[in-house]
PDB file of C-alpha atoms in Angstrom:
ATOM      1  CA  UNK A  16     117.716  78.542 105.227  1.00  0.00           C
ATOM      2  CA  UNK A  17     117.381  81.802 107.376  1.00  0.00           C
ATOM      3  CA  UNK A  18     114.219  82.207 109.992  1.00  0.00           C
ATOM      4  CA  UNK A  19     113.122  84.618 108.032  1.00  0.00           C
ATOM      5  CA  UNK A  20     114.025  82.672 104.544  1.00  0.00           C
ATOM      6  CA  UNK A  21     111.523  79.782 105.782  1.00  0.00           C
ATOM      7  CA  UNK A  22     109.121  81.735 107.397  1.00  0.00           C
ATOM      8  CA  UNK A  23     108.725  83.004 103.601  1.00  0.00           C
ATOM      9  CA  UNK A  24     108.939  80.412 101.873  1.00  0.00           C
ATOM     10  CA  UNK A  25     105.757  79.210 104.094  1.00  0.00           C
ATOM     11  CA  UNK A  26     103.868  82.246 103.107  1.00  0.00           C
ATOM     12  CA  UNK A  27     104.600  81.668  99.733  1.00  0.00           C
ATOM     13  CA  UNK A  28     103.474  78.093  99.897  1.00  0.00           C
ATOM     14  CA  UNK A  29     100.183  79.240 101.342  1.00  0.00           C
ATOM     15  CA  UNK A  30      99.468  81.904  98.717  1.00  0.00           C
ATOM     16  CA  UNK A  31     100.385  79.211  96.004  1.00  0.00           C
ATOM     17  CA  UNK A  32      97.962  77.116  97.452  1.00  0.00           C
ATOM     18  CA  UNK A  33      95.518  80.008  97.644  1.00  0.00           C
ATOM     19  CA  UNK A  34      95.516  80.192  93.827  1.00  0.00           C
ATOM     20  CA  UNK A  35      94.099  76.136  93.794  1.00  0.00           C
ATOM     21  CA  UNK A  36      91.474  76.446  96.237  1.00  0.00           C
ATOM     22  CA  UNK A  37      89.789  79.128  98.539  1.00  0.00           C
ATOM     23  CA  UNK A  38      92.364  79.671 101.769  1.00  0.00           C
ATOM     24  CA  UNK A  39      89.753  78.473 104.074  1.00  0.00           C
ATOM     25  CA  UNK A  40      89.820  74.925 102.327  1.00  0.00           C
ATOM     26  CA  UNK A  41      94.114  74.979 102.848  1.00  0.00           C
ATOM     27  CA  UNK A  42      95.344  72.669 105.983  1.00  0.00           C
ATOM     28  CA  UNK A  43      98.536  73.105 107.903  1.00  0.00           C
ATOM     29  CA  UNK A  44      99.247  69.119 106.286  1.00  0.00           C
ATOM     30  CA  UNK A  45      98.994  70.790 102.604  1.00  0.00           C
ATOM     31  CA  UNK A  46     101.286  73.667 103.637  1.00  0.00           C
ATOM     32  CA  UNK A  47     103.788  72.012 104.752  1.00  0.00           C
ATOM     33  CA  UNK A  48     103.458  69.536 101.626  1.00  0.00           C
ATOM     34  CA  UNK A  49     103.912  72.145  99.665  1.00  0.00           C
ATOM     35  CA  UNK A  50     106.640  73.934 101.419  1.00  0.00           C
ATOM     36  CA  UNK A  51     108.775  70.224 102.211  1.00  0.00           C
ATOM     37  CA  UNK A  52     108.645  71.009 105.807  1.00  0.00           C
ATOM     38  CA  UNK A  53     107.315  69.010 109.051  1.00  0.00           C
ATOM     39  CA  UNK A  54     104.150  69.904 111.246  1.00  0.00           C
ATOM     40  CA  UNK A  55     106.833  71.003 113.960  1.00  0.00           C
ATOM     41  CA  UNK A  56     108.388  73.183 111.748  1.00  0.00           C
ATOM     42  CA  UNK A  57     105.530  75.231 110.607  1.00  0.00           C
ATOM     43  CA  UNK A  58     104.282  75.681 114.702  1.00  0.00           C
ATOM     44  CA  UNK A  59     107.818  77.149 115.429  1.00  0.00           C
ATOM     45  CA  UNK A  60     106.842  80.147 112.943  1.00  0.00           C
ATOM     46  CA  UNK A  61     103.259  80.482 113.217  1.00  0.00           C
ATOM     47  CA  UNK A  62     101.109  79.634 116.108  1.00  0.00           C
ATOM     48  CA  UNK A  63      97.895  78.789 114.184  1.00  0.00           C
ATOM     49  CA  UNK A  64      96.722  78.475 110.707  1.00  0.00           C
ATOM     50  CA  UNK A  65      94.737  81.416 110.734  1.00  0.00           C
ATOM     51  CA  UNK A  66      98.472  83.174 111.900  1.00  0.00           C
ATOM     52  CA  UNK A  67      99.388  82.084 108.564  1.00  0.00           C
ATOM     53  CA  UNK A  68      96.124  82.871 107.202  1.00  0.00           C
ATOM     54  CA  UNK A  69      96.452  86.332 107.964  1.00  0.00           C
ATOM     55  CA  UNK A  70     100.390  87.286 107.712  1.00  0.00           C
ATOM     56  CA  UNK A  71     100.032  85.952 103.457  1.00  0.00           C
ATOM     57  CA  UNK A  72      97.416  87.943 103.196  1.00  0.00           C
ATOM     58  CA  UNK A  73      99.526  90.775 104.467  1.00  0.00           C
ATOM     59  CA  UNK A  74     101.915  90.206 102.647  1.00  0.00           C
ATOM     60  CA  UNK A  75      99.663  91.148  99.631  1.00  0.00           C
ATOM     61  CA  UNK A  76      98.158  94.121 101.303  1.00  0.00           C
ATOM     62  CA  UNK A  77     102.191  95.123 101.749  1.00  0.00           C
ATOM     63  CA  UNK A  78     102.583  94.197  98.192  1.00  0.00           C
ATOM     64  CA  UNK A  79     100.072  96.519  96.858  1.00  0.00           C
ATOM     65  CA  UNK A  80     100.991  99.641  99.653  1.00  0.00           C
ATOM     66  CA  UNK A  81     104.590  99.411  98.166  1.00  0.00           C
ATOM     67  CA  UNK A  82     103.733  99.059  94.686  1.00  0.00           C
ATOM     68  CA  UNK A  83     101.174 102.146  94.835  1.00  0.00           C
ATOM     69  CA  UNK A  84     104.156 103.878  96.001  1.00  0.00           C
ATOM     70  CA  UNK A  85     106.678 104.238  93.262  1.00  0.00           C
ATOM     71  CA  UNK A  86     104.413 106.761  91.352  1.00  0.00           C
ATOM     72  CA  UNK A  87     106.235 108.451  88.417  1.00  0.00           C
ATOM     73  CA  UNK A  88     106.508 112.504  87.682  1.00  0.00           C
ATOM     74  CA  UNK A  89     104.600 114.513  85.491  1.00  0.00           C
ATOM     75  CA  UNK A  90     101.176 115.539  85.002  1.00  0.00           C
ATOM     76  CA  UNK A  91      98.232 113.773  86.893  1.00  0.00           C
ATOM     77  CA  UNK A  92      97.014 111.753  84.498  1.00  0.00           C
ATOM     78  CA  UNK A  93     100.702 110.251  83.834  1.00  0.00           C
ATOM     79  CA  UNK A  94     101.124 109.161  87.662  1.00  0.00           C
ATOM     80  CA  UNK A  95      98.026 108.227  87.992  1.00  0.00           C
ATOM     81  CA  UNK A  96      97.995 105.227  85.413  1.00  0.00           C
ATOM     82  CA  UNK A  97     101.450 104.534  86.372  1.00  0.00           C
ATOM     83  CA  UNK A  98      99.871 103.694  89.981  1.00  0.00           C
ATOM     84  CA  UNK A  99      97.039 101.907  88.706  1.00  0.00           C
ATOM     85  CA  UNK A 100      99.352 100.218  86.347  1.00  0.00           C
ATOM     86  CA  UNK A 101     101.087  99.497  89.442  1.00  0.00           C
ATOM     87  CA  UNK A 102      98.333  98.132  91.641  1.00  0.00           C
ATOM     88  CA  UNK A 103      97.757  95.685  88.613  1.00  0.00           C
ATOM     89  CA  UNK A 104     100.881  94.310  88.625  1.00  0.00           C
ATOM     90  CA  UNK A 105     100.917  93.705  92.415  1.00  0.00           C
ATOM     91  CA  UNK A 106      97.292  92.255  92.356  1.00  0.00           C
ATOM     92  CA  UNK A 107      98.413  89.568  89.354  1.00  0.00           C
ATOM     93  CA  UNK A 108     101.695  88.688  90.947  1.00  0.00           C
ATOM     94  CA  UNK A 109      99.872  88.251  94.283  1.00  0.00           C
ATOM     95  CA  UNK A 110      96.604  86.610  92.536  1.00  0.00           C
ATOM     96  CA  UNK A 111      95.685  84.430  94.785  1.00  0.00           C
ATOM     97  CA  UNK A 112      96.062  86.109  97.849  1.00  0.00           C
ATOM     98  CA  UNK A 113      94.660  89.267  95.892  1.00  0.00           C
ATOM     99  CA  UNK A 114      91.111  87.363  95.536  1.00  0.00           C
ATOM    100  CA  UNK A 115      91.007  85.659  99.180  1.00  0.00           C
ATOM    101  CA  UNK A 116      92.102  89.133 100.600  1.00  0.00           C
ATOM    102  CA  UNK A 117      88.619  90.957  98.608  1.00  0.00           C
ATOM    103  CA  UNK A 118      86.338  87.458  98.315  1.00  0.00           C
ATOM    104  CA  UNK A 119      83.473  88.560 100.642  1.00  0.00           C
ATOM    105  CA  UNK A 120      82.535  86.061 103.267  1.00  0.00           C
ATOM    106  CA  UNK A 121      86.360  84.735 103.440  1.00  0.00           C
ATOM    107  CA  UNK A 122      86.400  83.120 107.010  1.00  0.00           C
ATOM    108  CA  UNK A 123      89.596  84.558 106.863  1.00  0.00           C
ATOM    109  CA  UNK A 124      88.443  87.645 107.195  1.00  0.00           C
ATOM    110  CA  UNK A 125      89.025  89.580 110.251  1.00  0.00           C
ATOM    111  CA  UNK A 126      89.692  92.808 111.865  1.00  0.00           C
ATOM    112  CA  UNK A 127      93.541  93.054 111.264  1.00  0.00           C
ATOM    113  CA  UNK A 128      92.732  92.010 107.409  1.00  0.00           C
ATOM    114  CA  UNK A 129      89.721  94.870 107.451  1.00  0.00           C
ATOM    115  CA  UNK A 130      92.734  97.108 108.692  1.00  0.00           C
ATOM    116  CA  UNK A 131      95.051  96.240 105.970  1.00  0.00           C
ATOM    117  CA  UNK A 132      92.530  96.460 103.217  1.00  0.00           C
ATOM    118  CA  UNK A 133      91.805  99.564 104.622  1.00  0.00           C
ATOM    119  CA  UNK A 134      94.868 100.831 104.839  1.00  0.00           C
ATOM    120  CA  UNK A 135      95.432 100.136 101.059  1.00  0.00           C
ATOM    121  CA  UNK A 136      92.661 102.072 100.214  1.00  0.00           C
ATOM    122  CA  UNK A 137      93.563 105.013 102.343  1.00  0.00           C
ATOM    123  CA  UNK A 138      97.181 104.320 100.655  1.00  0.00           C
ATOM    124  CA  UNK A 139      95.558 104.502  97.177  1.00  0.00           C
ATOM    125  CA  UNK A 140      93.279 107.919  98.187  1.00  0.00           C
ATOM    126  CA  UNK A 141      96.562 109.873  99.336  1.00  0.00           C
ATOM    127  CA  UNK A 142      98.025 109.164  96.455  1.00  0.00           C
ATOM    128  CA  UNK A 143      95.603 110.672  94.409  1.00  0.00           C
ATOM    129  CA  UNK A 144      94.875 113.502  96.424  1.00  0.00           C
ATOM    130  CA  UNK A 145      98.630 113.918  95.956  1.00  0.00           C
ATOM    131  CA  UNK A 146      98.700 113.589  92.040  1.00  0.00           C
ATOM    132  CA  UNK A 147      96.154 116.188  92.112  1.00  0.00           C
ATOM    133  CA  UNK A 148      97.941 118.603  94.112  1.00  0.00           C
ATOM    134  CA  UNK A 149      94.937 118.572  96.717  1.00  0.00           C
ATOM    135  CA  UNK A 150      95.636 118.948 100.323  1.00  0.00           C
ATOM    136  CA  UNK A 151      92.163 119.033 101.797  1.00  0.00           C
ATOM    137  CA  UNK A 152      89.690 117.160  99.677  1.00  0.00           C
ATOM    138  CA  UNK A 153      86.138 118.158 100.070  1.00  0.00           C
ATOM    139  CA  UNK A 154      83.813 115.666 101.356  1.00  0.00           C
ATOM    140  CA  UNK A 155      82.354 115.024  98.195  1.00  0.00           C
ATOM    141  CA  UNK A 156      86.030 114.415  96.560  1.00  0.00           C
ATOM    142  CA  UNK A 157      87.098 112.270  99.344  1.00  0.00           C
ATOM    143  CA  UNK A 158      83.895 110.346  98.461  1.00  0.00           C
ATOM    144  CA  UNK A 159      84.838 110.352  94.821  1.00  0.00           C
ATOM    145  CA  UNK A 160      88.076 108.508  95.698  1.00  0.00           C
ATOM    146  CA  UNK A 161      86.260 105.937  97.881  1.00  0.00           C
ATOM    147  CA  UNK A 162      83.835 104.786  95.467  1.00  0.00           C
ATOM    148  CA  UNK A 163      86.569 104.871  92.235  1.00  0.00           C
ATOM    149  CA  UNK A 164      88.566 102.748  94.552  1.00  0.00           C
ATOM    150  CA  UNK A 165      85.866 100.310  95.569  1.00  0.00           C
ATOM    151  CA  UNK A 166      85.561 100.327  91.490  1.00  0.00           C
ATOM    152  CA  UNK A 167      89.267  99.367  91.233  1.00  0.00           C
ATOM    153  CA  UNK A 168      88.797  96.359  93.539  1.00  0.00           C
ATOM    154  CA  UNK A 169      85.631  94.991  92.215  1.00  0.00           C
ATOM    155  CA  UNK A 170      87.550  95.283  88.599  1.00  0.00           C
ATOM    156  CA  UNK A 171      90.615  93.813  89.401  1.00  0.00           C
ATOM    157  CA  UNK A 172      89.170  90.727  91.726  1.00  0.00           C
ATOM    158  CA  UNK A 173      86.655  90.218  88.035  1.00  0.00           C
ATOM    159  CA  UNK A 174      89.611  90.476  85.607  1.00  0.00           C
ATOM    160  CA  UNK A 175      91.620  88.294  87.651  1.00  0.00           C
ATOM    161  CA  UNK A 176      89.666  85.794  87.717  1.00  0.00           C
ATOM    162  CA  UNK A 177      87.798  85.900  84.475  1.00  0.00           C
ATOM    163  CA  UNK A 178      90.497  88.009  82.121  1.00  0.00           C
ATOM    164  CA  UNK A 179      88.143  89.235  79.306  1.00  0.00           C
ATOM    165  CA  UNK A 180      90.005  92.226  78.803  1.00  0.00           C
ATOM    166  CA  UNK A 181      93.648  92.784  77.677  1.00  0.00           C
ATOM    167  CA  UNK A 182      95.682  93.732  80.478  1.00  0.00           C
ATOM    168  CA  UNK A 183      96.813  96.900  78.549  1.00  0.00           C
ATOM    169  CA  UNK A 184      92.957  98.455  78.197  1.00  0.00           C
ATOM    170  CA  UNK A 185      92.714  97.719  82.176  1.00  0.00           C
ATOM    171  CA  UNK A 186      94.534 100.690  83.330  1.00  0.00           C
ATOM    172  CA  UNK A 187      93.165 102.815  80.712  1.00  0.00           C
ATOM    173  CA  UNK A 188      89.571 102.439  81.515  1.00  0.00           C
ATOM    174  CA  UNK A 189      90.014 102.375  84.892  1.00  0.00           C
ATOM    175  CA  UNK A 190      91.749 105.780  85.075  1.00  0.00           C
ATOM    176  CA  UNK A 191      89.037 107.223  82.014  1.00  0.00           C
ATOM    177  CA  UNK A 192      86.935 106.273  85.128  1.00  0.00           C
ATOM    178  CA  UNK A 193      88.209 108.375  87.488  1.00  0.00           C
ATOM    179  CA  UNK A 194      88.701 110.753  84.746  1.00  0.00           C
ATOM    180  CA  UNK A 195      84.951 111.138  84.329  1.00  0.00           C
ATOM    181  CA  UNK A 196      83.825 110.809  88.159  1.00  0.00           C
ATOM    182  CA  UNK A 197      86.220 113.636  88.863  1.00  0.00           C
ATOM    183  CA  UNK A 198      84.765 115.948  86.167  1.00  0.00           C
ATOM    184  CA  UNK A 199      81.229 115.155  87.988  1.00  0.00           C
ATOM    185  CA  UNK A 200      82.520 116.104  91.062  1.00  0.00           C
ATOM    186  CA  UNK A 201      83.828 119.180  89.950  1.00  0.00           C
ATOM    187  CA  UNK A 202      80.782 120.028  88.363  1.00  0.00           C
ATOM    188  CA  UNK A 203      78.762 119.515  91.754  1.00  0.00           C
ATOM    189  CA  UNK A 204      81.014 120.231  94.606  1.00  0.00           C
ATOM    190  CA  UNK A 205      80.033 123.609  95.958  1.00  0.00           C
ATOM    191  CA  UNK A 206      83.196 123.702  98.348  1.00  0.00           C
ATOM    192  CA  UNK A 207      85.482 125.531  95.581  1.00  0.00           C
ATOM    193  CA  UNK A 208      88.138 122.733  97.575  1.00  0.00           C
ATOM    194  CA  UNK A 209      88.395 121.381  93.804  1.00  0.00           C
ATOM    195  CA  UNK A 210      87.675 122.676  90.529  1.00  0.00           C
TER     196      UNK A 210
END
């Protein structure tokens, strides 16, 4: 197996683990259980735990930057679910990791996973800006986008975990949502930025 190849496959043993128990409760001893490697082994690639820790949880945060990017042509509303549909697929496959990555008061959570998260978000607000052909959002739009994406996250982290909804009517609501809180912004924001 390449460097790379096991480094990996040790990431992929943590987020496993990750979907059994909350990542601050996962040992080195259980990694390496899981991935059928030695203590040694594990210290050549990472230099801690929380190393670990934090490159699977990146590897989500990459997982949901790349799938937000693939957005499809057409009209607004068609990319828009197709990016949402998107983000749902990468938050499922990544589960785990998706739920330790947003779980509030994760001792995991530290100023390079603040960054990624944010930069997911930021990711997720260009892309809308984009899909509405908007290349200076007001304030009051940019806050829009903020608060529909904290919406997203709280949704997704609740459905993943609980799953009372079919899959299918997730992306639909969610983009009805922004739907809505965009025709509310229109109707108050006094910039003429969007209309």
């Amino acid at each position: 197996m390449s460097p790379q190849a096991r480094r990996d496959d040790l990431i992929r043993a943590a987020l496993d683990l990750f979907g059994s128990r909350a990542p601050e409760l996962v040992t080195v001893d259980d990694i390496v259980t899981r991935a059928e490697v030695s203590r040694p082994l594990f210290y050549r690639y990472f230099s801690s735990l929380r190393d670990l820790q934090v490159e699977a949880l990146r590897t989500v945060t990459d997982g949901l930057i790349d799938g937000l990017a693939g957005l499809e042509e057409g009209p607004p509303e068609t990319r828009l679910r197709a990016a949402v549909r998107g983000l749902i697929d990468v938050a499922d496959h990544y589960r785990a990791g998706y739920i330790a990555l947003l779980r509030s008061g994760s001792v995991i959570a530290t100023s390079e996973t603040d960054a990624a998260i944010d930069e997911v978000r930021n990711r997720a607000v260009a892309l809308i800006l984009d899909a509405l052909g908007v290349s200076e959002p007001s304030p009051l739009l940019s806050l829009t986008l903020r608060c529909w994406t904290a919406v997203v996250e709280g949704a997704l982290l609740s459905w993943l975990q609980e799953r009372t909804i079919p899959r299918e009517a997730l992306d639909t609501w969610l983009v009805d949502q922004l739907t809505a809180m965009l025709t509310t912004t229109a109707a108050h924001d006094q910039s003429g930025t969007f209309t």
